[in-house]
GROMACS .gro file of N, CA and C in nm:
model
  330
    1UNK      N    1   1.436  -3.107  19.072
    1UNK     CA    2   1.317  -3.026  19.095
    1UNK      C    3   1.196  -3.115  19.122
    2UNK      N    4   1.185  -3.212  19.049
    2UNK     CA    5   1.118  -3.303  19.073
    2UNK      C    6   1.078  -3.376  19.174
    3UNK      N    7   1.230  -3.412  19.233
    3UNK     CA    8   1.197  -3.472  19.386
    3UNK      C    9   1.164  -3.406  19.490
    4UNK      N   10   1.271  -3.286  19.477
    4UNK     CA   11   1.174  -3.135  19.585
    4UNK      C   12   1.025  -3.150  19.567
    5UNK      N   13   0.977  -3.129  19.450
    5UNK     CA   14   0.784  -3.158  19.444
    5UNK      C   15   0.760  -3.255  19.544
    6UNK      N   16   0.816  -3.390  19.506
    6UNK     CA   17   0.787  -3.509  19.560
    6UNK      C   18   0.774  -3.537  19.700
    7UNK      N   19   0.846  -3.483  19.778
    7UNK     CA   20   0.902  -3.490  19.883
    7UNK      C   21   0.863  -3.366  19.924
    8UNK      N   22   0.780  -3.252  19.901
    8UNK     CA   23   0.672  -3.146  19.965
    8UNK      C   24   0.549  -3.186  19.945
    9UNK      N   25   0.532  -3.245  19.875
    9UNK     CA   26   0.401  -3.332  19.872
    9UNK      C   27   0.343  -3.470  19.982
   10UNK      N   28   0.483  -3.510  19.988
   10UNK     CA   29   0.454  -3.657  20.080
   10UNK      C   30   0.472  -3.564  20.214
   11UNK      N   31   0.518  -3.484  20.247
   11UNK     CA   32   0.529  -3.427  20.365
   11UNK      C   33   0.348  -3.334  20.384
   12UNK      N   34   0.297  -3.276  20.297
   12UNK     CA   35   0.177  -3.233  20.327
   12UNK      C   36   0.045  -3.314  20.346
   13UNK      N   37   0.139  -3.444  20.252
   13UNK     CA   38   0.013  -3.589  20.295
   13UNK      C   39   0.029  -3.641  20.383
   14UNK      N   40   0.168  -3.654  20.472
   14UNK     CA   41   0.183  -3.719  20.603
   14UNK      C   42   0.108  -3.599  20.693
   15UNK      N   43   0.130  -3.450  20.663
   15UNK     CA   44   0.071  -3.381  20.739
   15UNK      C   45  -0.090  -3.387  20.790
   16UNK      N   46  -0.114  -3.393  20.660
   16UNK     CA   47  -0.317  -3.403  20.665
   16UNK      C   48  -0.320  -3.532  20.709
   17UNK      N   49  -0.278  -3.650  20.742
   17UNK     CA   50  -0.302  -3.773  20.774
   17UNK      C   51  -0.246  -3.761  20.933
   18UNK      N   52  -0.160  -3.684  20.982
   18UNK     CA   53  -0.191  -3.670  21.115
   18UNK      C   54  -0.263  -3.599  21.186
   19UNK      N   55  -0.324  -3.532  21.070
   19UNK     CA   56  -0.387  -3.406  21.157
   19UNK      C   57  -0.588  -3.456  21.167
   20UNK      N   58  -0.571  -3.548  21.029
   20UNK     CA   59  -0.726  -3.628  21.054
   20UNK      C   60  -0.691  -3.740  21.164
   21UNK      N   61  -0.610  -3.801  21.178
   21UNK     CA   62  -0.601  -3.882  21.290
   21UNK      C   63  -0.616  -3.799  21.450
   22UNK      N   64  -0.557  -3.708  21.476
   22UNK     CA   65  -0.569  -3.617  21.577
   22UNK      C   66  -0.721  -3.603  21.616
   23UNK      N   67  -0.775  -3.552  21.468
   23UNK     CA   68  -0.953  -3.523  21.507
   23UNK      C   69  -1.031  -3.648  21.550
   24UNK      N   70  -1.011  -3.742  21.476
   24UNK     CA   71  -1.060  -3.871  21.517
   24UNK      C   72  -1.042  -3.911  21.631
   25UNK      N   73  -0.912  -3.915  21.715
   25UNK     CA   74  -0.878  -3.929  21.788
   25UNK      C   75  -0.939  -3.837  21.906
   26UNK      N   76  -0.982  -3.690  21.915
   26UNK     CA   77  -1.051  -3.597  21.971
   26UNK      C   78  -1.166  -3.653  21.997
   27UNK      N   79  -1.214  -3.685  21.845
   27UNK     CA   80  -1.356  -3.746  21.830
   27UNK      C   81  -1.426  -3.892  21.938
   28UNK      N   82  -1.372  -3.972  21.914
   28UNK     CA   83  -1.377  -4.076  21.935
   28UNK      C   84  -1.271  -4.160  22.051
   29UNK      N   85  -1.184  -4.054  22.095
   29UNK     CA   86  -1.055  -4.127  22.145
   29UNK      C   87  -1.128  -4.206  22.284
   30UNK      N   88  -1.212  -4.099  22.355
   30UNK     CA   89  -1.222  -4.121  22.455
   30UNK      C   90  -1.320  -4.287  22.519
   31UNK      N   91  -1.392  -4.284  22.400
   31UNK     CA   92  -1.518  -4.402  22.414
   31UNK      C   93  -1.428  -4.487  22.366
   32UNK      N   94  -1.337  -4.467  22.260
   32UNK     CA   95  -1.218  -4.626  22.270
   32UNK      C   96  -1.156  -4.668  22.342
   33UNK      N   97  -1.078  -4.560  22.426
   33UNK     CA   98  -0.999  -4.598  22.526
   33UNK      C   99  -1.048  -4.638  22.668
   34UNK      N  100  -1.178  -4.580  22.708
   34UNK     CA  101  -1.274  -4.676  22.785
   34UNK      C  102  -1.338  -4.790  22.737
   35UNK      N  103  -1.379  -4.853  22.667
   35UNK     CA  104  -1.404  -4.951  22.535
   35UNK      C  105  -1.267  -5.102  22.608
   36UNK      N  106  -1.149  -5.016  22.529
   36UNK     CA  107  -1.020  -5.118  22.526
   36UNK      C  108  -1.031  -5.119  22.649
   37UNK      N  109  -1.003  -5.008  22.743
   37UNK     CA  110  -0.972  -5.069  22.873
   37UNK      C  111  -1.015  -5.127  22.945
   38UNK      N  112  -1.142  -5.171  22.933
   38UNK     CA  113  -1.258  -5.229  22.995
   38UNK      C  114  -1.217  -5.366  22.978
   39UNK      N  115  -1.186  -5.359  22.804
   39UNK     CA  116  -1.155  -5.506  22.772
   39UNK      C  117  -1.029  -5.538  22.795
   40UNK      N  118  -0.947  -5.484  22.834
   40UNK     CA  119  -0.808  -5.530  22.900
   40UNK      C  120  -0.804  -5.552  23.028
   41UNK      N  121  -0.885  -5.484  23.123
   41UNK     CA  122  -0.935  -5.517  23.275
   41UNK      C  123  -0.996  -5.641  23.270
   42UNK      N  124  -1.116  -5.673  23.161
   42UNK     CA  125  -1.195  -5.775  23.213
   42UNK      C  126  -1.088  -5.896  23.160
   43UNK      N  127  -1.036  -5.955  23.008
   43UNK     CA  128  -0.954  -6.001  22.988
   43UNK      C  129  -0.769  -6.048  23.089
   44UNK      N  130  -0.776  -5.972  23.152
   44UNK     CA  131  -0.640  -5.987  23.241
   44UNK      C  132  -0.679  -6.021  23.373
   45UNK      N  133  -0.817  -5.998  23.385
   45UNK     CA  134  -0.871  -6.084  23.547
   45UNK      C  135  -0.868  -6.231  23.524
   46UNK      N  136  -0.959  -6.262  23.445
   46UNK     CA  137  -0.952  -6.433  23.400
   46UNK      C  138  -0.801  -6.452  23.342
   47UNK      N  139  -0.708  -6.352  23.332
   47UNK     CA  140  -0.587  -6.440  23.311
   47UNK      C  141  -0.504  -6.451  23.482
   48UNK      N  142  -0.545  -6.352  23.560
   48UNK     CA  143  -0.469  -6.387  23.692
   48UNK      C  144  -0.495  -6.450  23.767
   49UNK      N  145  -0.679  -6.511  23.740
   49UNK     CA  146  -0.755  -6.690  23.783
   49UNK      C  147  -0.648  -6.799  23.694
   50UNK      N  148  -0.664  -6.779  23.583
   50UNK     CA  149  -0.554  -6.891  23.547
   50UNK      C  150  -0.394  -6.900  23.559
   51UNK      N  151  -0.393  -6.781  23.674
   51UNK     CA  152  -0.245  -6.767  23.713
   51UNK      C  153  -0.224  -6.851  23.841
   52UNK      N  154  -0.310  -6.898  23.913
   52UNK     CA  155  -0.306  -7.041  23.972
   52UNK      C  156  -0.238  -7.134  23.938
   53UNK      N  157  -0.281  -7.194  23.801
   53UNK     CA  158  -0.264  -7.301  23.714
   53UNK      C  159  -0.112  -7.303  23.637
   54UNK      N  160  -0.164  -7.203  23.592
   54UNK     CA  161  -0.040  -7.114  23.480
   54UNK      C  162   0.062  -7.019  23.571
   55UNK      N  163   0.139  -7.024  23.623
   55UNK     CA  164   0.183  -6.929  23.695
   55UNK      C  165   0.292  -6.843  23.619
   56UNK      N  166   0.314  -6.841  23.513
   56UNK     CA  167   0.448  -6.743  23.426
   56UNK      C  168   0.361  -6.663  23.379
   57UNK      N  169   0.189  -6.685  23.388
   57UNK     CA  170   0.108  -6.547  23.338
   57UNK      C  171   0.124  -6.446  23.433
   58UNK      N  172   0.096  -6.460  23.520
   58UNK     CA  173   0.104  -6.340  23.646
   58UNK      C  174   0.165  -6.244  23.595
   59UNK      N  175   0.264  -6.219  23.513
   59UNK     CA  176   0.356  -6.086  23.558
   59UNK      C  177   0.306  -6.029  23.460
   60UNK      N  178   0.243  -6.123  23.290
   60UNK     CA  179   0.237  -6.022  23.225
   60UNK      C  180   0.056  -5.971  23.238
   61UNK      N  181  -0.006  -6.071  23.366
   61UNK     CA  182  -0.132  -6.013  23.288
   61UNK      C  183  -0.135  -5.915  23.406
   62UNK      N  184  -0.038  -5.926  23.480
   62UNK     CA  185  -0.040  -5.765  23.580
   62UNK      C  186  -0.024  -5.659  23.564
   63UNK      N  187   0.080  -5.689  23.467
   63UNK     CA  188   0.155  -5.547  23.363
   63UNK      C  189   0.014  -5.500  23.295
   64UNK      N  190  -0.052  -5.602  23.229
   64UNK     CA  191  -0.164  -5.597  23.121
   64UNK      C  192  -0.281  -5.515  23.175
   65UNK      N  193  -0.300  -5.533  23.314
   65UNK     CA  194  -0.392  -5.513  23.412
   65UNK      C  195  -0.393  -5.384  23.431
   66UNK      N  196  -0.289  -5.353  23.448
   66UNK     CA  197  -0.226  -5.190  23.485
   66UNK      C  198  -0.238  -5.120  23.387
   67UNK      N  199  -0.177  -5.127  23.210
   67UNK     CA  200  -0.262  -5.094  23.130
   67UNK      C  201  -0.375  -5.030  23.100
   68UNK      N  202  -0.492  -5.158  23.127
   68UNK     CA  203  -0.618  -5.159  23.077
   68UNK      C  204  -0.643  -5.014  23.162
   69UNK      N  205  -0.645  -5.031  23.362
   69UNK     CA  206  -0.667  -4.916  23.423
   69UNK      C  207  -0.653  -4.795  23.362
   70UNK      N  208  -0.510  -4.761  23.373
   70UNK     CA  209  -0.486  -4.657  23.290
   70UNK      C  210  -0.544  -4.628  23.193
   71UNK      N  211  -0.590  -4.676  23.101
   71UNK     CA  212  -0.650  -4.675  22.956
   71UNK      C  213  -0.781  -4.633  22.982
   72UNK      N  214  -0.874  -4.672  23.089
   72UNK     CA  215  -0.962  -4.649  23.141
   72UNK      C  216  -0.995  -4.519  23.190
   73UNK      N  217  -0.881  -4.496  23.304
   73UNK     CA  218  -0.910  -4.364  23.359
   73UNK      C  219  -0.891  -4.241  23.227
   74UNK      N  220  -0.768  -4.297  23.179
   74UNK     CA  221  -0.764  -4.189  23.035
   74UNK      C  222  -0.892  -4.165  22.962
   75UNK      N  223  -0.931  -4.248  22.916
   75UNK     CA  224  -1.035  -4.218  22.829
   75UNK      C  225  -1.153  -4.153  22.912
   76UNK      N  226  -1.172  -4.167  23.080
   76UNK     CA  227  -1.267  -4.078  23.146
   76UNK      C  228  -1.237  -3.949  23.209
   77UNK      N  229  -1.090  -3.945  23.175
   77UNK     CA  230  -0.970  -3.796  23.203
   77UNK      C  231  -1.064  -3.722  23.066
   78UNK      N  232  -1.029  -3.751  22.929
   78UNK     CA  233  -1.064  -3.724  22.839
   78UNK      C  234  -1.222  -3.627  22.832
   79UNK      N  235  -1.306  -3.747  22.880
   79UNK     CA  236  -1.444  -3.708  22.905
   79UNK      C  237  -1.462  -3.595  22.999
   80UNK      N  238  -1.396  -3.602  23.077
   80UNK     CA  239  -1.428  -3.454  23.203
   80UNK      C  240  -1.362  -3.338  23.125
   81UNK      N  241  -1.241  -3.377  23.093
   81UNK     CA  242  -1.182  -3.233  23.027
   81UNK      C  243  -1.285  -3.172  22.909
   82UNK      N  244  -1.339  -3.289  22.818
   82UNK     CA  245  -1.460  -3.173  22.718
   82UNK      C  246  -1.544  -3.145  22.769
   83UNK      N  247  -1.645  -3.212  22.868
   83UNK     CA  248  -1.735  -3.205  22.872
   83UNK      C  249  -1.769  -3.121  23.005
   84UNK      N  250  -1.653  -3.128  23.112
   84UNK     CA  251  -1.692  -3.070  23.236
   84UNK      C  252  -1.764  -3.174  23.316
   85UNK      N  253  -1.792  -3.263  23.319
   85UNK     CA  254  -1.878  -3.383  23.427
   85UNK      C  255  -1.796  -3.561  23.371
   86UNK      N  256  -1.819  -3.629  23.457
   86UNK     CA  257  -1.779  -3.754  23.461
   86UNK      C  258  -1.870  -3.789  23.379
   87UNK      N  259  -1.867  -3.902  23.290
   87UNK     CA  260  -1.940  -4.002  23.207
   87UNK      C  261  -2.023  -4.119  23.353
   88UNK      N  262  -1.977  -4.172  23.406
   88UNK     CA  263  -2.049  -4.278  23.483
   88UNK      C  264  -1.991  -4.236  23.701
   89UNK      N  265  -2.102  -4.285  23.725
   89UNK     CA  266  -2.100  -4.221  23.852
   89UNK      C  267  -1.957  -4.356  23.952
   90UNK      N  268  -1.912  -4.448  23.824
   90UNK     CA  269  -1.772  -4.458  23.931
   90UNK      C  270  -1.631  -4.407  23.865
   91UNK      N  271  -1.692  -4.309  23.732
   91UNK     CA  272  -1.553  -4.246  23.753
   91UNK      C  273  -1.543  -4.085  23.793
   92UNK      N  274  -1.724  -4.057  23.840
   92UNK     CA  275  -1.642  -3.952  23.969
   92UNK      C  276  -1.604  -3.957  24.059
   93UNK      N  277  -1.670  -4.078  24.128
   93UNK     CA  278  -1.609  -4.179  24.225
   93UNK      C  279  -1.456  -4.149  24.251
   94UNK      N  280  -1.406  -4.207  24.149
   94UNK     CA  281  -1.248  -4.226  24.090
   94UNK      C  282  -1.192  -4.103  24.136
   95UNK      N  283  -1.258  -4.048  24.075
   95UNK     CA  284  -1.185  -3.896  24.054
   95UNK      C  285  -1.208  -3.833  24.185
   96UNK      N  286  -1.286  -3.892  24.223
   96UNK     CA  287  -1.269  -3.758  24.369
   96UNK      C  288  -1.206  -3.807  24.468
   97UNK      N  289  -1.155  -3.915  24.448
   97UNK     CA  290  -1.014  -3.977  24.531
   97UNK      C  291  -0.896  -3.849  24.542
   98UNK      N  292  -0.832  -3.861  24.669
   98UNK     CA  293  -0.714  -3.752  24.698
   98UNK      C  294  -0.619  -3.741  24.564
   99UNK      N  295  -0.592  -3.850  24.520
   99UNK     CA  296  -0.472  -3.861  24.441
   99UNK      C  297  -0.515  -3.820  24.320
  100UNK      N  298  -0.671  -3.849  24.251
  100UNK     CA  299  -0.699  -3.822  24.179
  100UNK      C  300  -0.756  -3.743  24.106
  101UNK      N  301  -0.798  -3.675  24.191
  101UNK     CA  302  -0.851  -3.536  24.217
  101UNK      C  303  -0.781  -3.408  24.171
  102UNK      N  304  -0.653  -3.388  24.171
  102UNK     CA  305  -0.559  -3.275  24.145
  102UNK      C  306  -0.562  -3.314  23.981
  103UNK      N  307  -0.612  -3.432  23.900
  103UNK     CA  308  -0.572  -3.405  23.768
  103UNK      C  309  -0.766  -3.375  23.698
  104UNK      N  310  -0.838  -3.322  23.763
  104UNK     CA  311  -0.996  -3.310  23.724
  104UNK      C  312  -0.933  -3.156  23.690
  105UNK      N  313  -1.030  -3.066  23.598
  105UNK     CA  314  -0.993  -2.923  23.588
  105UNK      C  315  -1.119  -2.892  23.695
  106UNK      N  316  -1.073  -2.761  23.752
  106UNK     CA  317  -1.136  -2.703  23.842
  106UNK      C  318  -1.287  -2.667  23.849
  107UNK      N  319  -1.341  -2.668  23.680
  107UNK     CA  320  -1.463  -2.629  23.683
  107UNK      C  321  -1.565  -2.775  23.665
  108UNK      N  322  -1.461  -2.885  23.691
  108UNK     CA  323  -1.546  -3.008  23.672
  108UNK      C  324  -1.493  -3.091  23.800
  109UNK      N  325  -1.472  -2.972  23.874
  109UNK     CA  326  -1.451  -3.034  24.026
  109UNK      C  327  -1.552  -3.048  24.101
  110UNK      N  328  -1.620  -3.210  24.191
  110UNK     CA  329  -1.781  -3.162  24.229
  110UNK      C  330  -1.748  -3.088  24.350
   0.00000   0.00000   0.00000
């Protein structure tokens, strides 16, 4: 009986601990993940200058590169979906690219 307690308990604390991470994540996700990605873009450029020198970096700071992007546009995907408008005028830029364009919602279409 005991461990039944035990083990409905750790399950309602793993619960509330994903569910404050979720909000945080709501909260804040978006200015981190533009944040990191910024710093994974700017970080993986000066590694594909020292991919001259170094040449076994290339692949991963390309991979790395691709990343950061992504991480980037996410976190300004993020921003249009609450807010209805782009955060900075190059990621409506971004967004009003053909390809990129079909993932804006319609009422934050310019």
């Amino acid at each position: 009986m005991l461990m039944v307690v035990g083990v409905l308990a750790l399950g309602a604390s793993l619960l509330g601990a994903a569910v404050l991470l979720a909000l945080i994540l709501w909260k804040w996700g978006a200015g981190l993940a533009r944040v990191l990605g910024l710093f994974l873009i700017l970080s993986n450029l000066y590694r594909l200058m020292l991919a001259v020198f170094v040449p076994w970096v290339l692949g991963s700071a390309a991979l790395w590169l691709a990343v950061g992007v992504l991480l980037w546009l996410f976190g300004h995907w993020v921003h249009i979906v609450r807010y209805r408008r782009a955060r900075s005028p190059l990621a409506q830029r971004v967004f009003a690219l053909p390809g990129l364009r079909a993932l804006v919602p319609s009422a934050a279409r310019p």
